[in-house]
JSON list of C-alpha atoms in Angstrom, two decimals:
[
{"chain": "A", "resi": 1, "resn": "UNK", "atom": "CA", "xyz": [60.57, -3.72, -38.37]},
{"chain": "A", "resi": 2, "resn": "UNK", "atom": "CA", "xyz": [57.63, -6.08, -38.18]},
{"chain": "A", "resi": 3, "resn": "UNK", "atom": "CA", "xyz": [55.56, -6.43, -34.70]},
{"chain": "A", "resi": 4, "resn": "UNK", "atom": "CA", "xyz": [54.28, -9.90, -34.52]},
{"chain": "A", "resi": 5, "resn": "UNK", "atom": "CA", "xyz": [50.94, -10.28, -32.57]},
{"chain": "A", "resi": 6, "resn": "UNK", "atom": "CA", "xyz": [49.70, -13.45, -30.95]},
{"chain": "A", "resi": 7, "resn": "UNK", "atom": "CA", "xyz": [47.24, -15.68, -33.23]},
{"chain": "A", "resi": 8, "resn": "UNK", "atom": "CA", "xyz": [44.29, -16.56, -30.65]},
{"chain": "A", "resi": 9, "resn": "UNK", "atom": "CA", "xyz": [41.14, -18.09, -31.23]},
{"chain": "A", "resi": 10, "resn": "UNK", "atom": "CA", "xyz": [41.46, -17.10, -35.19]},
{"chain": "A", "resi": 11, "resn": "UNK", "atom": "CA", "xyz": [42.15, -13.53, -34.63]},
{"chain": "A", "resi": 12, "resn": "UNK", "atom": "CA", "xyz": [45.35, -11.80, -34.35]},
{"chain": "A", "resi": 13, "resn": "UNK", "atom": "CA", "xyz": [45.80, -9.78, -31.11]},
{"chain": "A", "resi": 14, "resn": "UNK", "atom": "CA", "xyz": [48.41, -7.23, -29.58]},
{"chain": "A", "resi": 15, "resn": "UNK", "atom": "CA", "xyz": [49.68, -8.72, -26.16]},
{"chain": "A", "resi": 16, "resn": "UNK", "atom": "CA", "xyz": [48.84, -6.50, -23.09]},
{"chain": "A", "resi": 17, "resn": "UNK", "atom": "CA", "xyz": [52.70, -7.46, -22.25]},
{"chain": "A", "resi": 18, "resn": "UNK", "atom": "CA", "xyz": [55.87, -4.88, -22.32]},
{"chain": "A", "resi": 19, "resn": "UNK", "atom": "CA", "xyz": [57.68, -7.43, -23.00]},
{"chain": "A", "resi": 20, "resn": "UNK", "atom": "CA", "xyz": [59.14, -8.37, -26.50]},
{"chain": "A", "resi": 21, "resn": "UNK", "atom": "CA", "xyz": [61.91, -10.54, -28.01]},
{"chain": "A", "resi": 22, "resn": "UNK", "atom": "CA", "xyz": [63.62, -9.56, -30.93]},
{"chain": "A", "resi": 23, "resn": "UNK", "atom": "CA", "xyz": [64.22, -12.25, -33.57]},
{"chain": "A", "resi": 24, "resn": "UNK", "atom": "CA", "xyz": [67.87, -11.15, -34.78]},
{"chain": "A", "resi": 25, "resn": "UNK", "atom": "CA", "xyz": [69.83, -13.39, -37.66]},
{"chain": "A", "resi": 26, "resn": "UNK", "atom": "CA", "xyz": [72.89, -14.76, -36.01]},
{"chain": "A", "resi": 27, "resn": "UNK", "atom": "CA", "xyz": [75.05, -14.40, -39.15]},
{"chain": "A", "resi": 28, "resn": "UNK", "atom": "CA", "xyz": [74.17, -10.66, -39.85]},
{"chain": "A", "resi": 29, "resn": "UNK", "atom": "CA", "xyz": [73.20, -8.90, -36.17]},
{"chain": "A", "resi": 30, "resn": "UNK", "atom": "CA", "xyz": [72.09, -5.91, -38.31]},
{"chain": "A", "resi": 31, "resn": "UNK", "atom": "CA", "xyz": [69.19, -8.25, -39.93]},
{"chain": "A", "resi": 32, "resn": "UNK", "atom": "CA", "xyz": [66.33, -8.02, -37.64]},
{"chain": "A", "resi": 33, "resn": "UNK", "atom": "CA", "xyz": [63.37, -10.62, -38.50]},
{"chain": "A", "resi": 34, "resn": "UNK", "atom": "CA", "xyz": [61.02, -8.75, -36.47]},
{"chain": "A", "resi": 35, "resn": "UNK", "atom": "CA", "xyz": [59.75, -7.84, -32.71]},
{"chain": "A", "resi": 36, "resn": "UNK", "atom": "CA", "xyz": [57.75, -10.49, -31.07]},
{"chain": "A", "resi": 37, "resn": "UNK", "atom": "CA", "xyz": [55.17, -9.44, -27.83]},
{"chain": "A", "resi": 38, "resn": "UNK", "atom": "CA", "xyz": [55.70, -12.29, -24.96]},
{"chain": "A", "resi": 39, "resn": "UNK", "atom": "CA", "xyz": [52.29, -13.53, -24.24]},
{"chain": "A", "resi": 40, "resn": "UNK", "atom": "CA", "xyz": [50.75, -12.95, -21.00]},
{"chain": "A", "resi": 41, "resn": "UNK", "atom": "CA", "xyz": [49.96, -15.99, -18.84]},
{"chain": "A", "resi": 42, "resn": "UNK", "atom": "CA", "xyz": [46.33, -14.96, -19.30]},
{"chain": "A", "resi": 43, "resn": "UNK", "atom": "CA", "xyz": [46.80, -14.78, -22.89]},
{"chain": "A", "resi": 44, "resn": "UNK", "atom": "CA", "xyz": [48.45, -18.01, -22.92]},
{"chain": "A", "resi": 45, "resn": "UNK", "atom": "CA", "xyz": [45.72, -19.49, -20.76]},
{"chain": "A", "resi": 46, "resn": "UNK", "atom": "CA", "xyz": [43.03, -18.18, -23.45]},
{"chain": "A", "resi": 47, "resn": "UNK", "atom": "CA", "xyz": [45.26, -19.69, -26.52]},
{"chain": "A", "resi": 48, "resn": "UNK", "atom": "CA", "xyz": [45.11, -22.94, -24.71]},
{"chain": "A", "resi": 49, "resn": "UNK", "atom": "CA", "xyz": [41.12, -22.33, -24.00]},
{"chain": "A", "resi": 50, "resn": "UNK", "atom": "CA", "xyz": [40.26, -21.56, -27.36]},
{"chain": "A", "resi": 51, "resn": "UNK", "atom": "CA", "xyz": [42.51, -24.47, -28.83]},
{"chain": "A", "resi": 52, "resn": "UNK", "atom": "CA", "xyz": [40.61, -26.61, -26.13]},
{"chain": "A", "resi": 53, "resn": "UNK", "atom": "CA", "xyz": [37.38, -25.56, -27.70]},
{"chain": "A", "resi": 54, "resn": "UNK", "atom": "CA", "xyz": [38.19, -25.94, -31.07]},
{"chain": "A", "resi": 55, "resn": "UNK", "atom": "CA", "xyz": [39.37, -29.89, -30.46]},
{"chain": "A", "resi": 56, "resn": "UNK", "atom": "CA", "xyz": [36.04, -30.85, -30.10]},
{"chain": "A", "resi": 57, "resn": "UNK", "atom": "CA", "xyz": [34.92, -29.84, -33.91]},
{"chain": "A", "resi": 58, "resn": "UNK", "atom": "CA", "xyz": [38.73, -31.32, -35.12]},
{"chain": "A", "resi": 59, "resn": "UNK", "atom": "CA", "xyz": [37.81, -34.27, -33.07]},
{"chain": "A", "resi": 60, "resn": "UNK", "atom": "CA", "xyz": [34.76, -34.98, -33.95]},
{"chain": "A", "resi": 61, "resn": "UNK", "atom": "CA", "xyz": [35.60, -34.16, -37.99]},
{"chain": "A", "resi": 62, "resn": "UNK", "atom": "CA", "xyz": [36.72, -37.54, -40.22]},
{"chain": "A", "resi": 63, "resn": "UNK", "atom": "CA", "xyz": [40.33, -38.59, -40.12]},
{"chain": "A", "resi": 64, "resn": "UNK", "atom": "CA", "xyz": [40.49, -38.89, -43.97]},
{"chain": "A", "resi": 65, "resn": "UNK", "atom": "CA", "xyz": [39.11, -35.08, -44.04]},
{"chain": "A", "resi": 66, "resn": "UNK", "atom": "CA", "xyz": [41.78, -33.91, -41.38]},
{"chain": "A", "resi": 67, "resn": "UNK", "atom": "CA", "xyz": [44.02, -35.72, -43.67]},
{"chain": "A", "resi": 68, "resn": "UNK", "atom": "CA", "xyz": [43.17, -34.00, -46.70]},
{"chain": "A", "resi": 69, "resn": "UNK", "atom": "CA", "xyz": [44.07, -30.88, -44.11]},
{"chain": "A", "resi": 70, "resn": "UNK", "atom": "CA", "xyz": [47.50, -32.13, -43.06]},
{"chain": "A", "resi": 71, "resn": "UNK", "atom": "CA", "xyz": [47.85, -33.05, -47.02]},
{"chain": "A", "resi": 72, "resn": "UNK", "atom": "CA", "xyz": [47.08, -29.72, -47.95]},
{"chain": "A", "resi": 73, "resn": "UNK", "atom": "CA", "xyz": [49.56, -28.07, -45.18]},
{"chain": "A", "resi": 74, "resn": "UNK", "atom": "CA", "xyz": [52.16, -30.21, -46.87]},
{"chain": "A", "resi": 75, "resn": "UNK", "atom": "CA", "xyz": [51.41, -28.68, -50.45]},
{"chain": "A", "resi": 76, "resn": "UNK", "atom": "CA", "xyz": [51.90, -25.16, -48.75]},
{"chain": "A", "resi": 77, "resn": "UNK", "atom": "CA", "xyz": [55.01, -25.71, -47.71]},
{"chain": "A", "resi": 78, "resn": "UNK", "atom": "CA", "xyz": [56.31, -26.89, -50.41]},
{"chain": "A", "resi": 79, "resn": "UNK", "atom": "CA", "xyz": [54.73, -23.62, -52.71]},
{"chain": "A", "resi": 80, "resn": "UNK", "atom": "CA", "xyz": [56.91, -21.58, -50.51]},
{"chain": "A", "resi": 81, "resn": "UNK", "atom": "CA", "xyz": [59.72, -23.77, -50.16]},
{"chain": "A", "resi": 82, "resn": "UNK", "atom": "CA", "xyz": [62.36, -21.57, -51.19]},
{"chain": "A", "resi": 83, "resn": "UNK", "atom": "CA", "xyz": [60.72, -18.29, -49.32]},
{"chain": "A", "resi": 84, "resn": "UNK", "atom": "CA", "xyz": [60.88, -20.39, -45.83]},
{"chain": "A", "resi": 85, "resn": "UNK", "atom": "CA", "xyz": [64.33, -21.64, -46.43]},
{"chain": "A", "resi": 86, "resn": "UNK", "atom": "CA", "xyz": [65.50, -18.39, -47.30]},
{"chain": "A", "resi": 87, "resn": "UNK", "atom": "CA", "xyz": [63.74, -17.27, -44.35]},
{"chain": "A", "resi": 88, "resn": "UNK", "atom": "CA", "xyz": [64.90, -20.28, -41.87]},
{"chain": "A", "resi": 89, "resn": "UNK", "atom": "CA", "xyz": [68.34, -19.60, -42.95]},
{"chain": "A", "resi": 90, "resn": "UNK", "atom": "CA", "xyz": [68.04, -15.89, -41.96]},
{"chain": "A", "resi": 91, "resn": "UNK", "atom": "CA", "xyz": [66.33, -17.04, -38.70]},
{"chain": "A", "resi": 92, "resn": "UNK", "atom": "CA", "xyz": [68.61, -19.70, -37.46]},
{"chain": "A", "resi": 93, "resn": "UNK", "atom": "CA", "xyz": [72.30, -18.94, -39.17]},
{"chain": "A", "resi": 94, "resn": "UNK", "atom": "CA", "xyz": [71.81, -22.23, -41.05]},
{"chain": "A", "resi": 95, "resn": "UNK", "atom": "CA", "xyz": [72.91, -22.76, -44.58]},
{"chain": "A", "resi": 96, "resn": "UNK", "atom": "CA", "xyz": [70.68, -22.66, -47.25]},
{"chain": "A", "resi": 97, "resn": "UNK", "atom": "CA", "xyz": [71.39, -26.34, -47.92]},
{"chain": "A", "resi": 98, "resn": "UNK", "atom": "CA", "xyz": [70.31, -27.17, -44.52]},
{"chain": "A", "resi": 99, "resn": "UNK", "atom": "CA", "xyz": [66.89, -25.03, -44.55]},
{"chain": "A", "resi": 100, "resn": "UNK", "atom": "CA", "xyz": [65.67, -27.05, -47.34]},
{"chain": "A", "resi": 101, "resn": "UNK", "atom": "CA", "xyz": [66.78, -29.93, -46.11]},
{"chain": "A", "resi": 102, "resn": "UNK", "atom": "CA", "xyz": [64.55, -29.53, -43.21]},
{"chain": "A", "resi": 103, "resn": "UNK", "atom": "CA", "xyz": [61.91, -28.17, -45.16]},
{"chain": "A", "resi": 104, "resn": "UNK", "atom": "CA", "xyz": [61.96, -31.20, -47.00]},
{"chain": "A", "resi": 105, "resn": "UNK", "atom": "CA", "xyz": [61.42, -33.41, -44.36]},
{"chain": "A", "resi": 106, "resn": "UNK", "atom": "CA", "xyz": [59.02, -30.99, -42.99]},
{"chain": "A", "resi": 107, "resn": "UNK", "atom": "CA", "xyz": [57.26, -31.60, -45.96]},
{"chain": "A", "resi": 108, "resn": "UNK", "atom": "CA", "xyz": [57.84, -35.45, -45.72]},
{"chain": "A", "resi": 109, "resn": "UNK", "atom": "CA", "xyz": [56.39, -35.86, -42.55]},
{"chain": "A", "resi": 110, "resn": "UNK", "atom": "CA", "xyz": [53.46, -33.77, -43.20]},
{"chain": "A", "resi": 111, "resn": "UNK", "atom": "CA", "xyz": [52.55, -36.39, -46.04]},
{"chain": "A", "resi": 112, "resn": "UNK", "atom": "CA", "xyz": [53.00, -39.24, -44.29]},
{"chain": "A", "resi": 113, "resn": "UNK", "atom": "CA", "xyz": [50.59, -37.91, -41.56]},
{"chain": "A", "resi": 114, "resn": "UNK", "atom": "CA", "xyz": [48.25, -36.88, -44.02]},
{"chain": "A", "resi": 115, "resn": "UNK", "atom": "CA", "xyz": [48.12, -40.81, -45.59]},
{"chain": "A", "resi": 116, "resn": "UNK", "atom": "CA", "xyz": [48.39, -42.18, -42.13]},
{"chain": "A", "resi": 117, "resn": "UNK", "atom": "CA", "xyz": [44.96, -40.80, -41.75]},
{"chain": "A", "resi": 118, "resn": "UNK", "atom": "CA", "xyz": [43.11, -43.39, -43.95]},
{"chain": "A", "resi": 119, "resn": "UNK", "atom": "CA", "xyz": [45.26, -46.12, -41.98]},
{"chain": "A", "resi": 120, "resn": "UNK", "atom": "CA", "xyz": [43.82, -45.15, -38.14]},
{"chain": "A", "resi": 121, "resn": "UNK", "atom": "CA", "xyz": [42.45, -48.66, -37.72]},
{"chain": "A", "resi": 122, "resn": "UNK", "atom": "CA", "xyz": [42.22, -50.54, -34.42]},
{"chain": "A", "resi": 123, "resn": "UNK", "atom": "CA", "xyz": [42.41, -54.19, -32.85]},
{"chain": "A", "resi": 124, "resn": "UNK", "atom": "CA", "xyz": [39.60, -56.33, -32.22]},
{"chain": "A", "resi": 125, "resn": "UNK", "atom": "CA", "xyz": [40.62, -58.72, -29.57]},
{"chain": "A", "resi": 126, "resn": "UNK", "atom": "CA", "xyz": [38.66, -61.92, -27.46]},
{"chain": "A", "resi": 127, "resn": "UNK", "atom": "CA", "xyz": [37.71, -61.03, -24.21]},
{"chain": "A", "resi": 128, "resn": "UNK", "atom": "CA", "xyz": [37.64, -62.98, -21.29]},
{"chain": "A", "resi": 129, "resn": "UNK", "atom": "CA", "xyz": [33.29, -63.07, -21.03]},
{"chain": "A", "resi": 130, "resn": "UNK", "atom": "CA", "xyz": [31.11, -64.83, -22.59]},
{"chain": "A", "resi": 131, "resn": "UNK", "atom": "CA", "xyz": [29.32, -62.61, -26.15]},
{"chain": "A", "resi": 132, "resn": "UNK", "atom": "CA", "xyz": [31.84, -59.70, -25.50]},
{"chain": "A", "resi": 133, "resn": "UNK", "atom": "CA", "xyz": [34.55, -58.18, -27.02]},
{"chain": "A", "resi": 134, "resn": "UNK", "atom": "CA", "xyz": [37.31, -55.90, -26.89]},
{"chain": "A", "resi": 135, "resn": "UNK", "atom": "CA", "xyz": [38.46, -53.29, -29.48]},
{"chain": "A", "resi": 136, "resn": "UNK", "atom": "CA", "xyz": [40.71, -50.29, -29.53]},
{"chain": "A", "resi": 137, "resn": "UNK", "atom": "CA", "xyz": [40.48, -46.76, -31.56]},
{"chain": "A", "resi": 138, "resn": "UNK", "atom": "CA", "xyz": [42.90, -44.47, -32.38]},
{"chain": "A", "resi": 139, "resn": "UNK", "atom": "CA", "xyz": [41.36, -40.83, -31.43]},
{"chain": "A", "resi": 140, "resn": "UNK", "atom": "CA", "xyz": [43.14, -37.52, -30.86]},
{"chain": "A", "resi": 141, "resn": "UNK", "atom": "CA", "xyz": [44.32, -36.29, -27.96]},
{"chain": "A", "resi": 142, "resn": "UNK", "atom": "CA", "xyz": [43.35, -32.86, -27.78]},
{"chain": "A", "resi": 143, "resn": "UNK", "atom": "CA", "xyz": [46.12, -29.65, -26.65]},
{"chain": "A", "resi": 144, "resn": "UNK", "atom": "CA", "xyz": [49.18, -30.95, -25.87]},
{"chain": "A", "resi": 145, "resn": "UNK", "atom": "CA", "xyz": [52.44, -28.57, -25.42]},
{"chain": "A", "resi": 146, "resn": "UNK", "atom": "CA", "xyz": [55.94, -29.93, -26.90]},
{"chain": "A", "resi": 147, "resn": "UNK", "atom": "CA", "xyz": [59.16, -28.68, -25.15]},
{"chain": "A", "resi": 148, "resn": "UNK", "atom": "CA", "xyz": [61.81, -29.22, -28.11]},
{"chain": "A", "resi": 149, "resn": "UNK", "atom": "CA", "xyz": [65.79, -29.13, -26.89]},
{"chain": "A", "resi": 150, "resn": "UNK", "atom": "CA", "xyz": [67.45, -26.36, -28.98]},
{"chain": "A", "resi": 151, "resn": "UNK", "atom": "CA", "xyz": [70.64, -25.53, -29.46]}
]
């Protein structure tokens, strides 16, 4: 069975934690993905810290070249299409139909980011003084966490 490590600040680690999940196929209970090592809150903290600290490059690097990196994520997915669906199904007791399905629109999305990139314009708007005016940018945001409802 495969041990899964933590990915932090471009290296994988082993989590100081005795705690692990296993990831087990809901249609075959015998199929067992692999053994994943719950993160540590100070391990979670440094994920977060090293993500914080890579932001400023990402932010600082020209939307139509994180684009091209979105874009390029996109073109991954779809080379291994087939070995995530296969893989999603096994995962999440979906059909095969489904997993590509989502895949898809994994894809989708991923490509509409990526041209949404060249299309990060702002407003110019009159202000209220005299020789001044008001504009807005569009900028990242930096780490953010997403809480998704799952069933």
């Amino acid at each position: 069975m495969t041990v899964y490590r933590n990915y932090i600040n471009g290296q994988w680690l082993e989590s100081s934690s005795s705690k692990s999940v296993e990831n087990v196929n809901p249609a075959n209970t015998d199929d067992i993905l692999g053994s994943f090592r719950q993160a540590t809150r100070e391990e979670a903290r440094a994920a977060v810290e090293a993500a914080s600290e890579a932001f400023s490059a990402w932010r600082g690097t020209p939307a139509p070249t994180r684009g091209r990196i979105v874009a390029r994520a996109a073109r991954l997915l779809e080379d291994e299409k087939e070995a995530l669906a296969q893989l999603l199904t096994r995962e999440e007791g979906k059909t095969i139909a489904e997993s590509r399905g989502e895949l898809q629109r994994s894809i989708n999305v991923a490509e509409w980011c990526a041209g949404e990139a060249r299309r990060l314009n702002g407003e110019t708007i009159q202000s209220e003084l005299p020789l001044n005016f008001a504009y807005t940018i569009k900028q990242p945001l930096g780490v953010v966490a997403c809480v998704t409802p799952w069933n």
